Amino acid sequence: MSEDLTHSPLGSLAYDPAPESASIAHLRASYGLFIDGEFTDPVAHEQFTSLNPANEEPLASVAQASSADVDRAVVAARRAYDNVWSKTTGAERSKYLFRIARLIQERSRELAVVETLDNGKPIRESRDVDIPLAAAHFFYYAGWADKLDFAGFGPNPQPLGVAGQIIPWNFPLLMAAWKLAPALAAGNTCVLKPAETTPLSALVLAEILQQADLPPGVVNIVTGDGSTGAALVDHPGVDKIAFTGSTEVGRMIQQRVASSHKHLTLELGGKGANIVFEDAPVDEMIEGIIDGIFFNQGHVCCAGSRLLVQESVADEVLRRLLRRVDQLRVGDPLDKNTDVGAINSAPQLARIKELTAYGEAEGATRYTSSCALPDKGYWFAPTVFADVAQSHRIAREEIFGPVLSVLTFRTPEEAVAKANNSNYGLACGVWSEKGSRTLWVAERLRAGVIWANTYNRFDPTSPFGGVRESGFGREGGRHGLEAYLNV
Amino acid sequence: MSERQEVRKTYKLLINGAFPRSESGRSYEVTSKKGTFLANVAQGSRKDVRDAVVAARSAQAKWWAQSAYNRGQVIYRLAEMAESRRDELAEHVALAEGRSAKDAQTRVSRSIDRIVWYAGWTDKIAQVLGSSNPVAGPFFNFSVPVPSGVVGVVAAQDSSLEGFVNAVFAPIAVGNTVVVIASELRPTPSILLGEMTATADFPAGVLNIVTGYTGEIAPTLAAHEDVDGLDLGGVANGFADELATSAAASIKRVLRAHEYDATSLRGLRAFVETSTVWHTIGQ
């Protein structure tokens, strides 16, 4: 079908490459840890390499923080909390955060390129979504720092102390912003652990914190693998753990802090149902389904990975959907025309391949985009499974890749029952022109976020987070402050 | 060699993003607290007030249509501009109010921080004043604060910068546009701040400043049919009663003299309306 579009009487309508320059990233060859306002000497640490998943070439070498390093970071955060940050008024904290927001805006192009290189996501997304939203989060929470009395938690709410924050690789800078901005606004100090495969934008953020003259120790950034995260979770000097990542790791963290004084919020996996009623606005709905599952290669905890279509329109929706999937441009993430970039890592690619193999084995019908994939790097062509049953692994487990499972329903009750038939409860979509029915469905969905006639919308003012095995606690909005206040 | 003479500024009105003299051609002499000559300031007329209201009205829909995030950035940008010109502001506050340099600097600091405070409110006021209402029936019912529209302000007479900042940016932060009559005897700090809005991406007409004799022009503002709210903070009691009575003809929201501080939302609440939506819920 793609040939219809690329070969016309006027000649080829294929896009010419429009690559962003990788040199804009200005990456250093190696990075130390960011502790107490300074970068440690990289030589002092064991190093690991952060790869560009689009071509498997090394980008920079990064320090593997040991438990001793984590201890130094927590001690620095505690000292900064006791001596400086807890004595800094909300109005002054506010101005630091506004500064950080502005600096992110100023360095947005550089950050977008760093993010795309390190993560593999299309530059269009890092440029238009990740980086602007990260700045917006700092801007929004900057405004809360001097207004905590009005946030609805009673007068003079107090911070928790030192927050340990562990973030995933799918939105590296944005997740750092989601964690740091509310924590700092509420008056906590932080130790942030970026994901092992995507540490670089957080290290650029560390430079930004220096430019903002944020007092030393208020934010510390320790890079490393799971053992670094475990050391942070177990550290007795930490008052709060905030984790975004898999349900499997979240469960482990909850068990590890269960008998401690530590506060905990978890933002975990999902298996979002995108529910399409027969009266849905067709063009918007098709784009919404595409965006819901192929945005960021499907590396999105709230991805609309289960499409529930009303039976009367199922054939038509599937036909249009497959046509659109075939038009997605997959390839160089730095190309401004790219829709779907690289899978973030080899292990993630292996997991996607494993689960999709189960999809076929269990009897679902597989459609794979005919797009060509690059020779080097980690790639997976956009894939749709039809004839999926609720018992299939691809309907129950989070694939975290560009893979959509299509199921059908007949009545609103059945749509709700199927949508809720999941251990997860992060996000759902509802597509219908009938507002009253959308609200009826929304009331019955067990999910933290419900999008109506849209999908994957994020805004700093809007609370985000899940129920059941998708975790607890909210990020964003007034509600997001609660995770960092002793209330 | 002769001594270099400074280039002195003409202090003008701010109407619809432009800096005109009064259409009347009049001006009046403004002195420092000590009585030394400061400037011949434009003596705004009733017509200037009416022109300013027209500008504010046409700007209001556009200002409110901008995202709250964007409005916050615009107001924050003004704080950035004011910080870089803080010495100039402080000099004028010191002259106008007869204060020590240090005291004036403190007041400028507080004024800038207050602008930052208001910048942060643009995208939060709905989260504090709004609500979802659990009505007894199959309805989704929610209330959101919306701006009153055009707000007329008679700024504080004594507090030439802080008073001005509070009275003007509270209504602007929640989506109103403003026509303000500046302090009659101490207008220069507010004129400076008005000039700074021109480099802060404020859409034309969001803030309009008229200088002049309060007694002459405030009644026009108070009685104007196209003004939705009136802040009489800078008017003495007897005259304020008169203006408030005149405002009643068009059912304006009226805010009488009060203290502004960061522990109260009174200024922010004064010129918002509550808009409630009922939406059915059902299959």
PDB file of C-alpha atoms in Angstrom, chain A residues 46-251:
ATOM      1  CA  GLU A  46      34.542   1.594  37.392  1.00  0.00           C
ATOM      2  CA  GLN A  47      33.122   2.722  34.054  1.00  0.00           C
ATOM      3  CA  PHE A  48      30.437   1.493  31.736  1.00  0.00           C
ATOM      4  CA  THR A  49      29.577   2.613  28.226  1.00  0.00           C
ATOM      5  CA  SER A  50      26.347   4.214  27.121  1.00  0.00           C
ATOM      6  CA  LEU A  51      25.538   3.108  23.567  1.00  0.00           C
ATOM      7  CA  ASN A  52      23.587   4.678  20.784  1.00  0.00           C
ATOM      8  CA  PRO A  53      20.910   1.992  20.271  1.00  0.00           C
ATOM      9  CA  ALA A  54      20.414   3.098  16.668  1.00  0.00           C
ATOM     10  CA  ASN A  55      23.914   1.981  15.626  1.00  0.00           C
ATOM     11  CA  GLU A  56      25.442   0.307  18.700  1.00  0.00           C
ATOM     12  CA  GLU A  57      28.291   2.832  18.767  1.00  0.00           C
ATOM     13  CA  PRO A  58      29.589   4.081  22.121  1.00  0.00           C
ATOM     14  CA  LEU A  59      28.513   7.594  23.113  1.00  0.00           C
ATOM     15  CA  ALA A  60      30.347   8.148  26.386  1.00  0.00           C
ATOM     16  CA  SER A  61      31.683   6.241  29.323  1.00  0.00           C
ATOM     17  CA  VAL A  62      29.861   6.709  32.579  1.00  0.00           C
ATOM     18  CA  ALA A  63      30.734   5.968  36.199  1.00  0.00           C
ATOM     19  CA  GLN A  64      29.287   2.926  37.928  1.00  0.00           C
ATOM     20  CA  ALA A  65      28.395   4.212  41.396  1.00  0.00           C
ATOM     21  CA  SER A  66      29.306   1.798  44.188  1.00  0.00           C
ATOM     22  CA  SER A  67      27.428   1.579  47.475  1.00  0.00           C
ATOM     23  CA  ALA A  68      30.167   3.798  48.961  1.00  0.00           C
ATOM     24  CA  ASP A  69      29.444   6.391  46.263  1.00  0.00           C
ATOM     25  CA  VAL A  70      25.727   6.190  46.983  1.00  0.00           C
ATOM     26  CA  ASP A  71      26.515   6.702  50.649  1.00  0.00           C
ATOM     27  CA  ARG A  72      28.524   9.843  49.869  1.00  0.00           C
ATOM     28  CA  ALA A  73      25.633  11.131  47.763  1.00  0.00           C
ATOM     29  CA  VAL A  74      23.087  10.497  50.514  1.00  0.00           C
ATOM     30  CA  VAL A  75      25.357  12.119  53.100  1.00  0.00           C
ATOM     31  CA  ALA A  76      25.764  15.158  50.826  1.00  0.00           C
ATOM     32  CA  ALA A  77      21.990  15.331  50.341  1.00  0.00           C
ATOM     33  CA  ARG A  78      21.414  15.113  54.101  1.00  0.00           C
ATOM     34  CA  ARG A  79      23.977  17.815  54.801  1.00  0.00           C
ATOM     35  CA  ALA A  80      22.432  20.061  52.155  1.00  0.00           C
ATOM     36  CA  TYR A  81      18.993  19.412  53.614  1.00  0.00           C
ATOM     37  CA  ASP A  82      20.021  20.173  57.187  1.00  0.00           C
ATOM     38  CA  ASN A  83      22.266  23.140  56.511  1.00  0.00           C
ATOM     39  CA  VAL A  84      20.820  24.833  53.447  1.00  0.00           C
ATOM     40  CA  TRP A  85      17.654  23.630  51.747  1.00  0.00           C
ATOM     41  CA  SER A  86      15.436  23.219  54.789  1.00  0.00           C
ATOM     42  CA  LYS A  87      16.347  26.797  55.701  1.00  0.00           C
ATOM     43  CA  THR A  88      15.694  28.142  52.230  1.00  0.00           C
ATOM     44  CA  THR A  89      12.294  29.802  51.937  1.00  0.00           C
ATOM     45  CA  GLY A  90       9.747  28.643  49.398  1.00  0.00           C
ATOM     46  CA  ALA A  91      10.141  31.901  47.496  1.00  0.00           C
ATOM     47  CA  GLU A  92      13.886  31.320  47.129  1.00  0.00           C
ATOM     48  CA  ARG A  93      13.461  27.644  46.169  1.00  0.00           C
ATOM     49  CA  SER A  94      10.947  28.814  43.628  1.00  0.00           C
ATOM     50  CA  LYS A  95      13.484  31.049  41.905  1.00  0.00           C
ATOM     51  CA  TYR A  96      16.045  28.239  41.666  1.00  0.00           C
ATOM     52  CA  LEU A  97      13.448  26.049  39.971  1.00  0.00           C
ATOM     53  CA  PHE A  98      12.397  28.794  37.555  1.00  0.00           C
ATOM     54  CA  ARG A  99      16.068  29.189  36.661  1.00  0.00           C
ATOM     55  CA  ILE A 100      16.394  25.469  35.956  1.00  0.00           C
ATOM     56  CA  ALA A 101      13.289  25.605  33.747  1.00  0.00           C
ATOM     57  CA  ARG A 102      14.758  28.487  31.775  1.00  0.00           C
ATOM     58  CA  LEU A 103      18.142  26.786  31.397  1.00  0.00           C
ATOM     59  CA  ILE A 104      16.458  23.650  30.049  1.00  0.00           C
ATOM     60  CA  GLN A 105      14.598  25.825  27.558  1.00  0.00           C
ATOM     61  CA  GLU A 106      17.844  27.540  26.561  1.00  0.00           C
ATOM     62  CA  ARG A 107      19.672  24.241  26.044  1.00  0.00           C
ATOM     63  CA  SER A 108      16.691  22.411  24.599  1.00  0.00           C
ATOM     64  CA  ARG A 109      18.165  21.605  21.205  1.00  0.00           C
ATOM     65  CA  GLU A 110      21.313  20.137  22.736  1.00  0.00           C
ATOM     66  CA  LEU A 111      19.239  18.124  25.219  1.00  0.00           C
ATOM     67  CA  ALA A 112      16.961  16.833  22.468  1.00  0.00           C
ATOM     68  CA  VAL A 113      19.924  15.506  20.509  1.00  0.00           C
ATOM     69  CA  VAL A 114      21.490  13.938  23.617  1.00  0.00           C
ATOM     70  CA  GLU A 115      18.194  12.252  24.424  1.00  0.00           C
ATOM     71  CA  THR A 116      17.728  10.890  20.934  1.00  0.00           C
ATOM     72  CA  LEU A 117      21.309   9.620  20.738  1.00  0.00           C
ATOM     73  CA  ASP A 118      21.167   7.886  24.086  1.00  0.00           C
ATOM     74  CA  ASN A 119      17.614   6.581  23.963  1.00  0.00           C
ATOM     75  CA  GLY A 120      16.932   5.957  20.272  1.00  0.00           C
ATOM     76  CA  LYS A 121      13.671   7.908  20.238  1.00  0.00           C
ATOM     77  CA  PRO A 122      12.856  10.078  17.202  1.00  0.00           C
ATOM     78  CA  ILE A 123      14.234  13.602  17.406  1.00  0.00           C
ATOM     79  CA  ARG A 124      10.742  14.882  16.631  1.00  0.00           C
ATOM     80  CA  GLU A 125       9.573  13.456  19.952  1.00  0.00           C
ATOM     81  CA  SER A 126      12.551  14.482  22.089  1.00  0.00           C
ATOM     82  CA  ARG A 127      12.393  17.972  20.558  1.00  0.00           C
ATOM     83  CA  ASP A 128       8.606  18.436  20.762  1.00  0.00           C
ATOM     84  CA  VAL A 129       7.653  16.358  23.795  1.00  0.00           C
ATOM     85  CA  ASP A 130      10.406  15.247  26.186  1.00  0.00           C
ATOM     86  CA  ILE A 131      12.411  18.431  26.525  1.00  0.00           C
ATOM     87  CA  PRO A 132       9.606  21.036  26.479  1.00  0.00           C
ATOM     88  CA  LEU A 133       7.639  18.981  29.007  1.00  0.00           C
ATOM     89  CA  ALA A 134      10.695  18.653  31.246  1.00  0.00           C
ATOM     90  CA  ALA A 135      11.087  22.438  31.264  1.00  0.00           C
ATOM     91  CA  ALA A 136       7.348  22.859  31.844  1.00  0.00           C
ATOM     92  CA  HIS A 137       7.473  20.568  34.869  1.00  0.00           C
ATOM     93  CA  PHE A 138      10.175  22.655  36.502  1.00  0.00           C
ATOM     94  CA  PHE A 139       8.244  25.809  35.621  1.00  0.00           C
ATOM     95  CA  TYR A 140       5.028  24.468  37.108  1.00  0.00           C
ATOM     96  CA  TYR A 141       6.520  23.185  40.354  1.00  0.00           C
ATOM     97  CA  ALA A 142       8.643  26.329  40.686  1.00  0.00           C
ATOM     98  CA  GLY A 143       5.350  28.097  41.179  1.00  0.00           C
ATOM     99  CA  TRP A 144       4.276  25.706  43.934  1.00  0.00           C
ATOM    100  CA  ALA A 145       7.380  26.143  46.101  1.00  0.00           C
ATOM    101  CA  ASP A 146       6.091  29.417  47.562  1.00  0.00           C
ATOM    102  CA  LYS A 147       2.426  28.342  47.630  1.00  0.00           C
ATOM    103  CA  LEU A 148       2.484  25.067  49.563  1.00  0.00           C
ATOM    104  CA  ASP A 149       0.002  26.428  52.092  1.00  0.00           C
ATOM    105  CA  PHE A 150      -2.579  26.543  49.304  1.00  0.00           C
ATOM    106  CA  ALA A 151      -1.980  23.022  48.014  1.00  0.00           C
ATOM    107  CA  GLY A 152      -4.700  21.502  50.162  1.00  0.00           C
ATOM    108  CA  PHE A 153      -2.557  19.608  52.689  1.00  0.00           C
ATOM    109  CA  GLY A 154      -3.141  21.918  55.624  1.00  0.00           C
ATOM    110  CA  PRO A 155      -1.013  24.825  56.809  1.00  0.00           C
ATOM    111  CA  ASN A 156       2.768  24.803  56.529  1.00  0.00           C
ATOM    112  CA  PRO A 157       3.296  21.304  55.109  1.00  0.00           C
ATOM    113  CA  GLN A 158       6.800  19.968  55.667  1.00  0.00           C
ATOM    114  CA  PRO A 159       9.139  18.059  53.338  1.00  0.00           C
ATOM    115  CA  LEU A 160      10.183  14.469  53.960  1.00  0.00           C
ATOM    116  CA  GLY A 161      13.957  14.995  53.888  1.00  0.00           C
ATOM    117  CA  VAL A 162      16.212  13.104  51.504  1.00  0.00           C
ATOM    118  CA  ALA A 163      14.490  11.542  48.505  1.00  0.00           C
ATOM    119  CA  GLY A 164      16.035   8.643  46.572  1.00  0.00           C
ATOM    120  CA  GLN A 165      14.678   8.638  43.034  1.00  0.00           C
ATOM    121  CA  ILE A 166      15.104   5.886  40.491  1.00  0.00           C
ATOM    122  CA  ILE A 167      13.998   6.525  36.936  1.00  0.00           C
ATOM    123  CA  PRO A 168      13.582   4.469  33.749  1.00  0.00           C
ATOM    124  CA  TRP A 169      15.134   4.723  30.312  1.00  0.00           C
ATOM    125  CA  ASN A 170      12.048   5.533  28.255  1.00  0.00           C
ATOM    126  CA  PHE A 171      11.852   9.292  28.996  1.00  0.00           C
ATOM    127  CA  PRO A 172      15.185   9.941  30.699  1.00  0.00           C
ATOM    128  CA  LEU A 173      15.165  13.723  31.165  1.00  0.00           C
ATOM    129  CA  LEU A 174      11.404  13.987  31.526  1.00  0.00           C
ATOM    130  CA  MET A 175      11.377  11.385  34.282  1.00  0.00           C
ATOM    131  CA  ALA A 176      14.210  13.247  36.020  1.00  0.00           C
ATOM    132  CA  ALA A 177      12.072  16.402  35.857  1.00  0.00           C
ATOM    133  CA  TRP A 178       8.980  14.580  37.133  1.00  0.00           C
ATOM    134  CA  LYS A 179      10.995  13.416  40.117  1.00  0.00           C
ATOM    135  CA  LEU A 180      13.190  16.389  40.927  1.00  0.00           C
ATOM    136  CA  ALA A 181      10.820  19.313  40.366  1.00  0.00           C
ATOM    137  CA  PRO A 182       8.106  18.427  42.919  1.00  0.00           C
ATOM    138  CA  ALA A 183      10.656  17.085  45.404  1.00  0.00           C
ATOM    139  CA  LEU A 184      12.690  20.296  45.361  1.00  0.00           C
ATOM    140  CA  ALA A 185       9.606  22.506  45.377  1.00  0.00           C
ATOM    141  CA  ALA A 186       8.387  20.732  48.493  1.00  0.00           C
ATOM    142  CA  GLY A 187      11.776  21.272  50.135  1.00  0.00           C
ATOM    143  CA  ASN A 188      13.461  17.879  49.884  1.00  0.00           C
ATOM    144  CA  THR A 189      16.979  17.152  48.711  1.00  0.00           C
ATOM    145  CA  CYS A 190      17.525  14.395  46.165  1.00  0.00           C
ATOM    146  CA  VAL A 191      19.701  11.535  45.056  1.00  0.00           C
ATOM    147  CA  LEU A 192      18.707  10.608  41.523  1.00  0.00           C
ATOM    148  CA  LYS A 193      19.636   7.313  39.867  1.00  0.00           C
ATOM    149  CA  PRO A 194      19.195   7.450  36.079  1.00  0.00           C
ATOM    150  CA  ALA A 195      18.660   4.294  34.064  1.00  0.00           C
ATOM    151  CA  GLU A 196      21.738   2.319  33.146  1.00  0.00           C
ATOM    152  CA  THR A 197      21.195   2.621  29.390  1.00  0.00           C
ATOM    153  CA  THR A 198      20.227   6.324  29.330  1.00  0.00           C
ATOM    154  CA  PRO A 199      22.292   8.306  31.845  1.00  0.00           C
ATOM    155  CA  LEU A 200      23.503  11.123  29.600  1.00  0.00           C
ATOM    156  CA  SER A 201      20.730  13.725  29.662  1.00  0.00           C
ATOM    157  CA  ALA A 202      20.702  13.584  33.468  1.00  0.00           C
ATOM    158  CA  LEU A 203      24.413  14.407  33.401  1.00  0.00           C
ATOM    159  CA  VAL A 204      23.738  17.411  31.155  1.00  0.00           C
ATOM    160  CA  LEU A 205      21.042  18.342  33.664  1.00  0.00           C
ATOM    161  CA  ALA A 206      23.753  18.219  36.353  1.00  0.00           C
ATOM    162  CA  GLU A 207      25.666  20.867  34.375  1.00  0.00           C
ATOM    163  CA  ILE A 208      22.468  22.907  34.232  1.00  0.00           C
ATOM    164  CA  LEU A 209      22.086  22.646  38.014  1.00  0.00           C
ATOM    165  CA  GLN A 210      25.598  24.028  38.312  1.00  0.00           C
ATOM    166  CA  GLN A 211      24.735  26.897  35.959  1.00  0.00           C
ATOM    167  CA  ALA A 212      21.672  27.579  38.105  1.00  0.00           C
ATOM    168  CA  ASP A 213      23.901  27.829  41.211  1.00  0.00           C
ATOM    169  CA  LEU A 214      21.744  25.278  42.968  1.00  0.00           C
ATOM    170  CA  PRO A 215      23.436  24.803  46.353  1.00  0.00           C
ATOM    171  CA  PRO A 216      25.798  21.776  46.435  1.00  0.00           C
ATOM    172  CA  GLY A 217      24.206  18.540  47.580  1.00  0.00           C
ATOM    173  CA  VAL A 218      20.610  19.572  46.949  1.00  0.00           C
ATOM    174  CA  VAL A 219      20.606  17.283  43.918  1.00  0.00           C
ATOM    175  CA  ASN A 220      23.052  14.412  43.512  1.00  0.00           C
ATOM    176  CA  ILE A 221      23.094  12.155  40.475  1.00  0.00           C
ATOM    177  CA  VAL A 222      24.552   8.667  40.706  1.00  0.00           C
ATOM    178  CA  THR A 223      24.769   6.603  37.546  1.00  0.00           C
ATOM    179  CA  GLY A 224      24.987   2.849  37.521  1.00  0.00           C
ATOM    180  CA  ASP A 225      23.128  -0.419  37.128  1.00  0.00           C
ATOM    181  CA  GLY A 226      20.580  -2.123  39.353  1.00  0.00           C
ATOM    182  CA  SER A 227      23.077  -2.520  42.168  1.00  0.00           C
ATOM    183  CA  THR A 228      23.343   1.273  42.449  1.00  0.00           C
ATOM    184  CA  GLY A 229      19.583   1.515  42.684  1.00  0.00           C
ATOM    185  CA  ALA A 230      19.513  -1.218  45.313  1.00  0.00           C
ATOM    186  CA  ALA A 231      22.128   0.605  47.399  1.00  0.00           C
ATOM    187  CA  LEU A 232      19.972   3.733  47.253  1.00  0.00           C
ATOM    188  CA  VAL A 233      16.801   1.860  48.210  1.00  0.00           C
ATOM    189  CA  ASP A 234      18.554   0.190  51.147  1.00  0.00           C
ATOM    190  CA  HIS A 235      20.356   3.271  52.438  1.00  0.00           C
ATOM    191  CA  PRO A 236      19.131   4.126  55.949  1.00  0.00           C
ATOM    192  CA  GLY A 237      19.671   7.853  55.355  1.00  0.00           C
ATOM    193  CA  VAL A 238      16.967   8.034  52.719  1.00  0.00           C
ATOM    194  CA  ASP A 239      13.474   9.141  53.815  1.00  0.00           C
ATOM    195  CA  LYS A 240      11.633   8.545  50.591  1.00  0.00           C
ATOM    196  CA  ILE A 241      11.933   6.309  47.571  1.00  0.00           C
ATOM    197  CA  ALA A 242      10.262   7.254  44.322  1.00  0.00           C
ATOM    198  CA  PHE A 243      10.542   4.664  41.604  1.00  0.00           C
ATOM    199  CA  THR A 244       9.368   4.535  38.028  1.00  0.00           C
ATOM    200  CA  GLY A 245       9.955   1.274  36.185  1.00  0.00           C
ATOM    201  CA  SER A 246       8.756  -2.285  35.916  1.00  0.00           C
ATOM    202  CA  THR A 247       6.213  -3.837  38.259  1.00  0.00           C
ATOM    203  CA  GLU A 248       8.708  -6.621  38.945  1.00  0.00           C
ATOM    204  CA  VAL A 249      11.342  -4.233  40.305  1.00  0.00           C
ATOM    205  CA  GLY A 250       8.700  -2.088  42.013  1.00  0.00           C
ATOM    206  CA  ARG A 251       7.482  -5.112  43.946  1.00  0.00           C
TER     207      ARG A 251
END
